[in-house]
PDB file of C-alpha atoms in Angstrom:
ATOM      1  CA  MET A   1     -79.600  82.801 137.421  1.00 48.00           C
ATOM      2  CA  PRO A   2     -79.507  86.295 138.995  1.00 49.00           C
ATOM      3  CA  THR A   3     -81.518  89.032 137.420  1.00 48.00           C
ATOM      4  CA  THR A   4     -79.628  91.793 135.650  1.00 47.00           C
ATOM      5  CA  LYS A   5     -80.555  95.417 135.621  1.00 49.00           C
ATOM      6  CA  ASN A   6     -81.085  97.294 132.432  1.00 47.00           C
ATOM      7  CA  LYS A   7     -77.551  98.297 131.342  1.00 49.00           C
ATOM      8  CA  THR A   8     -78.778 101.592 129.909  1.00 47.00           C
ATOM      9  CA  ALA A   9     -80.377 102.595 133.192  1.00 46.00           C
ATOM     10  CA  ALA A  10     -77.225 101.649 135.096  1.00 47.00           C
ATOM     11  CA  LYS A  11     -75.098 103.913 132.889  1.00 54.00           C
ATOM     12  CA  ALA A  12     -77.441 106.907 132.928  1.00 56.00           C
ATOM     13  CA  ALA A  13     -75.957 109.965 134.576  1.00 58.00           C
ATOM     14  CA  PRO A  14     -77.664 111.106 137.743  1.00 63.00           C
ATOM     15  CA  GLN A  15     -79.870 114.173 137.498  1.00 69.00           C
ATOM     16  CA  ARG A  16     -78.019 117.374 138.292  1.00 67.00           C
ATOM     17  CA  THR A  17     -79.620 119.486 140.926  1.00 74.00           C
ATOM     18  CA  PRO A  18     -78.930 123.203 141.323  1.00 71.00           C
ATOM     19  CA  GLU A  19     -77.766 122.519 144.880  1.00 70.00           C
ATOM     20  CA  ALA A  20     -75.267 119.883 143.793  1.00 67.00           C
ATOM     21  CA  GLU A  21     -73.941 122.054 140.975  1.00 73.00           C
ATOM     22  CA  SER A  22     -73.628 125.004 143.367  1.00 90.00           C
ATOM     23  CA  ALA A  23     -71.660 122.853 145.840  1.00 89.00           C
ATOM     24  CA  LEU A  24     -69.412 121.604 143.034  1.00 93.00           C
ATOM     25  CA  LYS A  25     -68.772 125.167 141.848  1.00 95.00           C
ATOM     26  CA  GLU A  26     -67.948 126.180 145.422  1.00 95.00           C
ATOM     27  CA  LEU A  27     -65.449 123.308 145.663  1.00 97.00           C
ATOM     28  CA  PHE A  28     -63.955 124.321 142.304  1.00 97.00           C
ATOM     29  CA  ILE A  29     -63.488 127.923 143.483  1.00 97.00           C
ATOM     30  CA  ASP A  30     -62.016 126.782 146.812  1.00 97.00           C
ATOM     31  CA  GLU A  31     -59.530 124.579 144.966  1.00 98.00           C
ATOM     32  CA  LEU A  32     -58.628 127.479 142.636  1.00 98.00           C
ATOM     33  CA  LYS A  33     -57.912 129.692 145.661  1.00 98.00           C
ATOM     34  CA  ASP A  34     -55.739 126.926 147.080  1.00 98.00           C
ATOM     35  CA  ILE A  35     -53.595 126.446 143.962  1.00 98.00           C
ATOM     36  CA  TYR A  36     -53.396 130.222 143.452  1.00 98.00           C
ATOM     37  CA  TRP A  37     -51.755 130.515 146.893  1.00 98.00           C
ATOM     38  CA  ALA A  38     -49.531 127.555 146.088  1.00 98.00           C
ATOM     39  CA  GLU A  39     -48.268 129.064 142.830  1.00 98.00           C
ATOM     40  CA  GLN A  40     -47.652 132.474 144.425  1.00 98.00           C
ATOM     41  CA  HIS A  41     -45.531 130.865 147.137  1.00 98.00           C
ATOM     42  CA  LEU A  42     -43.720 128.626 144.705  1.00 98.00           C
ATOM     43  CA  VAL A  43     -42.609 131.759 142.829  1.00 97.00           C
ATOM     44  CA  LYS A  44     -40.879 132.801 146.072  1.00 97.00           C
ATOM     45  CA  ALA A  45     -39.419 129.346 146.814  1.00 97.00           C
ATOM     46  CA  LEU A  46     -37.959 128.395 143.434  1.00 97.00           C
ATOM     47  CA  PRO A  47     -35.164 131.017 143.543  1.00 97.00           C
ATOM     48  CA  LYS A  48     -33.972 129.487 146.849  1.00 95.00           C
ATOM     49  CA  MET A  49     -33.864 126.047 145.234  1.00 96.00           C
ATOM     50  CA  MET A  50     -32.042 127.454 142.220  1.00 95.00           C
ATOM     51  CA  LYS A  51     -29.493 129.196 144.461  1.00 95.00           C
ATOM     52  CA  GLY A  52     -28.914 125.963 146.374  1.00 95.00           C
ATOM     53  CA  ALA A  53     -28.363 123.888 143.214  1.00 95.00           C
ATOM     54  CA  THR A  54     -24.910 122.957 141.970  1.00 94.00           C
ATOM     55  CA  SER A  55     -25.699 121.608 138.503  1.00 93.00           C
ATOM     56  CA  ASP A  56     -26.158 124.202 135.757  1.00 94.00           C
ATOM     57  CA  ASP A  57     -28.681 121.874 134.126  1.00 92.00           C
ATOM     58  CA  LEU A  58     -30.753 121.799 137.310  1.00 95.00           C
ATOM     59  CA  LYS A  59     -30.450 125.571 137.744  1.00 96.00           C
ATOM     60  CA  ASN A  60     -31.678 126.075 134.171  1.00 95.00           C
ATOM     61  CA  THR A  61     -34.573 123.649 134.690  1.00 95.00           C
ATOM     62  CA  ILE A  62     -35.641 125.491 137.833  1.00 96.00           C
ATOM     63  CA  GLN A  63     -35.270 128.890 136.113  1.00 97.00           C
ATOM     64  CA  GLN A  64     -37.453 127.707 133.233  1.00 96.00           C
ATOM     65  CA  HIS A  65     -40.082 126.481 135.665  1.00 95.00           C
ATOM     66  CA  LEU A  66     -39.929 129.730 137.638  1.00 97.00           C
ATOM     67  CA  THR A  67     -40.789 131.623 134.460  1.00 97.00           C
ATOM     68  CA  GLU A  68     -43.633 129.186 133.767  1.00 97.00           C
ATOM     69  CA  THR A  69     -44.866 129.440 137.372  1.00 97.00           C
ATOM     70  CA  GLU A  70     -45.100 133.211 137.082  1.00 98.00           C
ATOM     71  CA  GLY A  71     -47.250 132.549 134.018  1.00 98.00           C
ATOM     72  CA  HIS A  72     -49.360 130.077 136.008  1.00 98.00           C
ATOM     73  CA  VAL A  73     -50.217 132.811 138.490  1.00 98.00           C
ATOM     74  CA  SER A  74     -51.366 135.069 135.635  1.00 98.00           C
ATOM     75  CA  ARG A  75     -53.251 132.215 133.991  1.00 98.00           C
ATOM     76  CA  LEU A  76     -55.069 131.432 137.239  1.00 98.00           C
ATOM     77  CA  GLU A  77     -56.151 135.070 137.363  1.00 98.00           C
ATOM     78  CA  GLN A  78     -57.589 134.551 133.870  1.00 98.00           C
ATOM     79  CA  VAL A  79     -59.403 131.433 135.098  1.00 98.00           C
ATOM     80  CA  PHE A  80     -60.972 133.366 137.969  1.00 98.00           C
ATOM     81  CA  GLU A  81     -61.999 136.127 135.570  1.00 98.00           C
ATOM     82  CA  SER A  82     -63.442 133.637 133.065  1.00 97.00           C
ATOM     83  CA  ILE A  83     -65.857 132.301 135.700  1.00 96.00           C
ATOM     84  CA  GLY A  84     -66.769 135.724 137.044  1.00 96.00           C
ATOM     85  CA  GLU A  85     -64.840 135.469 140.297  1.00 96.00           C
ATOM     86  CA  LYS A  86     -62.212 137.694 141.860  1.00 97.00           C
ATOM     87  CA  ALA A  87     -58.787 136.073 142.162  1.00 97.00           C
ATOM     88  CA  LYS A  88     -58.155 135.313 145.817  1.00 98.00           C
ATOM     89  CA  ALA A  89     -55.566 133.126 147.490  1.00 98.00           C
ATOM     90  CA  VAL A  90     -56.264 130.912 150.499  1.00 98.00           C
ATOM     91  CA  LYS A  91     -53.374 129.183 152.260  1.00 98.00           C
ATOM     92  CA  CYS A  92     -52.601 125.817 150.748  1.00 98.00           C
ATOM     93  CA  GLU A  93     -51.528 123.579 153.612  1.00 98.00           C
ATOM     94  CA  ALA A  94     -50.172 120.938 151.241  1.00 97.00           C
ATOM     95  CA  MET A  95     -47.869 123.332 149.379  1.00 98.00           C
ATOM     96  CA  ASP A  96     -46.851 124.973 152.634  1.00 98.00           C
ATOM     97  CA  GLY A  97     -45.753 121.561 153.911  1.00 98.00           C
ATOM     98  CA  LEU A  98     -43.934 120.677 150.701  1.00 97.00           C
ATOM     99  CA  LEU A  99     -42.033 123.979 150.707  1.00 97.00           C
ATOM    100  CA  LYS A 100     -41.086 123.546 154.388  1.00 97.00           C
ATOM    101  CA  GLU A 101     -39.766 120.099 153.529  1.00 97.00           C
ATOM    102  CA  ALA A 102     -37.735 121.585 150.659  1.00 96.00           C
ATOM    103  CA  ASP A 103     -36.198 124.101 153.084  1.00 96.00           C
ATOM    104  CA  GLU A 104     -35.316 121.280 155.488  1.00 96.00           C
ATOM    105  CA  LEU A 105     -33.659 119.282 152.715  1.00 94.00           C
ATOM    106  CA  LEU A 106     -31.528 122.293 151.796  1.00 94.00           C
ATOM    107  CA  LYS A 107     -30.468 122.684 155.431  1.00 94.00           C
ATOM    108  CA  GLU A 108     -29.696 118.980 155.835  1.00 95.00           C
ATOM    109  CA  THR A 109     -27.475 118.640 152.753  1.00 95.00           C
ATOM    110  CA  ASP A 110     -24.038 120.068 152.115  1.00 94.00           C
ATOM    111  CA  LYS A 111     -23.735 123.071 149.825  1.00 93.00           C
ATOM    112  CA  GLY A 112     -22.035 122.398 146.504  1.00 92.00           C
ATOM    113  CA  THR A 113     -22.768 118.656 146.463  1.00 93.00           C
ATOM    114  CA  GLU A 114     -24.631 116.513 143.995  1.00 93.00           C
ATOM    115  CA  VAL A 115     -26.493 115.002 146.946  1.00 95.00           C
ATOM    116  CA  ARG A 116     -28.022 118.423 147.567  1.00 96.00           C
ATOM    117  CA  ASP A 117     -29.086 118.530 143.912  1.00 96.00           C
ATOM    118  CA  VAL A 118     -30.752 115.129 144.340  1.00 96.00           C
ATOM    119  CA  ALA A 119     -32.585 116.507 147.383  1.00 96.00           C
ATOM    120  CA  ILE A 120     -33.701 119.576 145.401  1.00 97.00           C
ATOM    121  CA  ILE A 121     -34.995 117.376 142.582  1.00 97.00           C
ATOM    122  CA  SER A 122     -36.850 115.236 145.113  1.00 97.00           C
ATOM    123  CA  ALA A 123     -38.514 118.280 146.666  1.00 97.00           C
ATOM    124  CA  ALA A 124     -39.297 119.821 143.282  1.00 97.00           C
ATOM    125  CA  GLN A 125     -40.859 116.623 141.952  1.00 97.00           C
ATOM    126  CA  LYS A 126     -43.069 116.315 145.028  1.00 97.00           C
ATOM    127  CA  VAL A 127     -44.294 119.837 144.294  1.00 97.00           C
ATOM    128  CA  GLU A 128     -44.839 118.972 140.617  1.00 97.00           C
ATOM    129  CA  HIS A 129     -46.844 115.881 141.477  1.00 98.00           C
ATOM    130  CA  TYR A 130     -49.057 117.885 143.802  1.00 98.00           C
ATOM    131  CA  GLU A 131     -49.590 120.473 141.076  1.00 98.00           C
ATOM    132  CA  ILE A 132     -50.318 117.822 138.445  1.00 98.00           C
ATOM    133  CA  ALA A 133     -52.972 116.291 140.700  1.00 98.00           C
ATOM    134  CA  SER A 134     -54.473 119.715 141.448  1.00 98.00           C
ATOM    135  CA  TYR A 135     -54.581 120.912 137.859  1.00 98.00           C
ATOM    136  CA  GLY A 136     -55.942 117.589 136.620  1.00 98.00           C
ATOM    137  CA  THR A 137     -58.786 117.807 139.121  1.00 98.00           C
ATOM    138  CA  LEU A 138     -59.468 121.472 138.372  1.00 98.00           C
ATOM    139  CA  ARG A 139     -59.446 120.891 134.610  1.00 98.00           C
ATOM    140  CA  THR A 140     -61.963 118.064 134.966  1.00 98.00           C
ATOM    141  CA  LEU A 141     -64.197 120.068 137.305  1.00 97.00           C
ATOM    142  CA  ALA A 142     -64.117 123.036 134.908  1.00 97.00           C
ATOM    143  CA  GLY A 143     -65.335 120.744 132.138  1.00 96.00           C
ATOM    144  CA  THR A 144     -68.081 119.274 134.307  1.00 95.00           C
ATOM    145  CA  LEU A 145     -69.260 122.767 135.240  1.00 95.00           C
ATOM    146  CA  GLY A 146     -69.212 123.961 131.620  1.00 95.00           C
ATOM    147  CA  PHE A 147     -66.357 126.436 132.146  1.00 97.00           C
ATOM    148  CA  ASP A 148     -64.784 125.796 128.743  1.00 97.00           C
ATOM    149  CA  GLU A 149     -62.322 128.703 128.785  1.00 98.00           C
ATOM    150  CA  ALA A 150     -61.180 127.786 132.298  1.00 98.00           C
ATOM    151  CA  GLN A 151     -60.814 124.162 131.231  1.00 98.00           C
ATOM    152  CA  ASP A 152     -58.548 125.151 128.324  1.00 98.00           C
ATOM    153  CA  LEU A 153     -56.415 127.423 130.512  1.00 98.00           C
ATOM    154  CA  LEU A 154     -56.057 124.754 133.190  1.00 98.00           C
ATOM    155  CA  GLN A 155     -55.091 122.164 130.555  1.00 98.00           C
ATOM    156  CA  GLN A 156     -52.271 124.438 129.370  1.00 98.00           C
ATOM    157  CA  THR A 157     -50.893 124.641 132.893  1.00 98.00           C
ATOM    158  CA  LEU A 158     -51.331 120.907 133.454  1.00 98.00           C
ATOM    159  CA  ASP A 159     -49.284 120.235 130.307  1.00 98.00           C
ATOM    160  CA  GLU A 160     -46.517 122.558 131.529  1.00 97.00           C
ATOM    161  CA  GLU A 161     -46.458 120.904 134.957  1.00 97.00           C
ATOM    162  CA  LYS A 162     -46.115 117.463 133.379  1.00 97.00           C
ATOM    163  CA  ASN A 163     -43.279 118.732 131.200  1.00 96.00           C
ATOM    164  CA  ALA A 164     -41.494 120.244 134.218  1.00 96.00           C
ATOM    165  CA  ASP A 165     -41.707 116.875 135.958  1.00 96.00           C
ATOM    166  CA  LYS A 166     -40.187 115.154 132.900  1.00 96.00           C
ATOM    167  CA  LEU A 167     -37.332 117.676 132.777  1.00 95.00           C
ATOM    168  CA  LEU A 168     -36.599 117.057 136.454  1.00 96.00           C
ATOM    169  CA  SER A 169     -36.546 113.302 135.791  1.00 95.00           C
ATOM    170  CA  VAL A 170     -34.061 113.781 132.948  1.00 94.00           C
ATOM    171  CA  ALA A 171     -31.836 115.901 135.197  1.00 94.00           C
ATOM    172  CA  ALA A 172     -32.109 113.276 137.937  1.00 94.00           C
ATOM    173  CA  ASP A 173     -30.811 110.530 135.645  1.00 92.00           C
ATOM    174  CA  THR A 174     -27.418 112.229 135.422  1.00 92.00           C
ATOM    175  CA  ILE A 175     -27.283 113.889 138.826  1.00 93.00           C
ATOM    176  CA  ASN A 176     -28.201 110.743 140.749  1.00 92.00           C
ATOM    177  CA  GLU A 177     -25.287 108.890 139.153  1.00 89.00           C
ATOM    178  CA  MET A 178     -22.931 111.733 139.983  1.00 90.00           C
ATOM    179  CA  ALA A 179     -24.168 111.828 143.570  1.00 90.00           C
ATOM    180  CA  ALA A 180     -23.625 108.090 143.934  1.00 90.00           C
ATOM    181  CA  ALA A 181     -20.007 108.545 142.865  1.00 89.00           C
ATOM    182  CA  GLU A 182     -19.448 111.624 145.024  1.00 80.00           C
ATOM    183  CA  THR A 183     -16.958 111.348 147.860  1.00 66.00           C
ATOM    184  CA  GLU A 184     -17.212 113.427 150.980  1.00 57.00           C
TER     185      GLU A 184
END
C-alpha cells in the first residue's frame, strides 16, 4: 500500500515572500492598466455599435452599458487611488483586437438588417466575456493582496459586466429569430 502524505501539510499554503508578493502586485497593476485602456476605448466604440444597430432594444442595451462603462472608467480610477497608484492606461491588445473585429462585422453586414444586430451582439458579448474574465481575475488578485476596497470596487464592476452579458443574451433570443426569418 502506498504511503500517504500528511493531508494537513499538503493543504498548507506556501509561505509568502516579499519578492513574490511584489511580483503579484506588479502583475495586478499591469492588469489594471490594461483594463483601464480597454474601458476607455470601449467608451469610444459603443456609440458606433449603437448607431449601427437596428433594434431599439439592442440600442437601449448598448446605451445602458455605455453609461455603465463610463462609470467603470471612474471606478478603475478609484481602484488605482485605493492602492496608492496613479491611474495609467497601457494598450490592451485583446480589446484592440475585439474592437477591430466589431468594426469589421459592421462593415461586412448590411445596414438596417437584423443580421447586423446579431453581429453586433456577437461582438459585444465577446467584449463582455473578456471583461468578465479580466474583472474576475483582478477581483481575486485584489483579495489575495489585501486590497479590500479595490476588491469591492472590482466586484461591483464584475457584477455589472455579467448583467450586461445577460441583457445581450436576452436581446439575442428575439433578434436571432428575426434575423433567421429576414429576407434579403
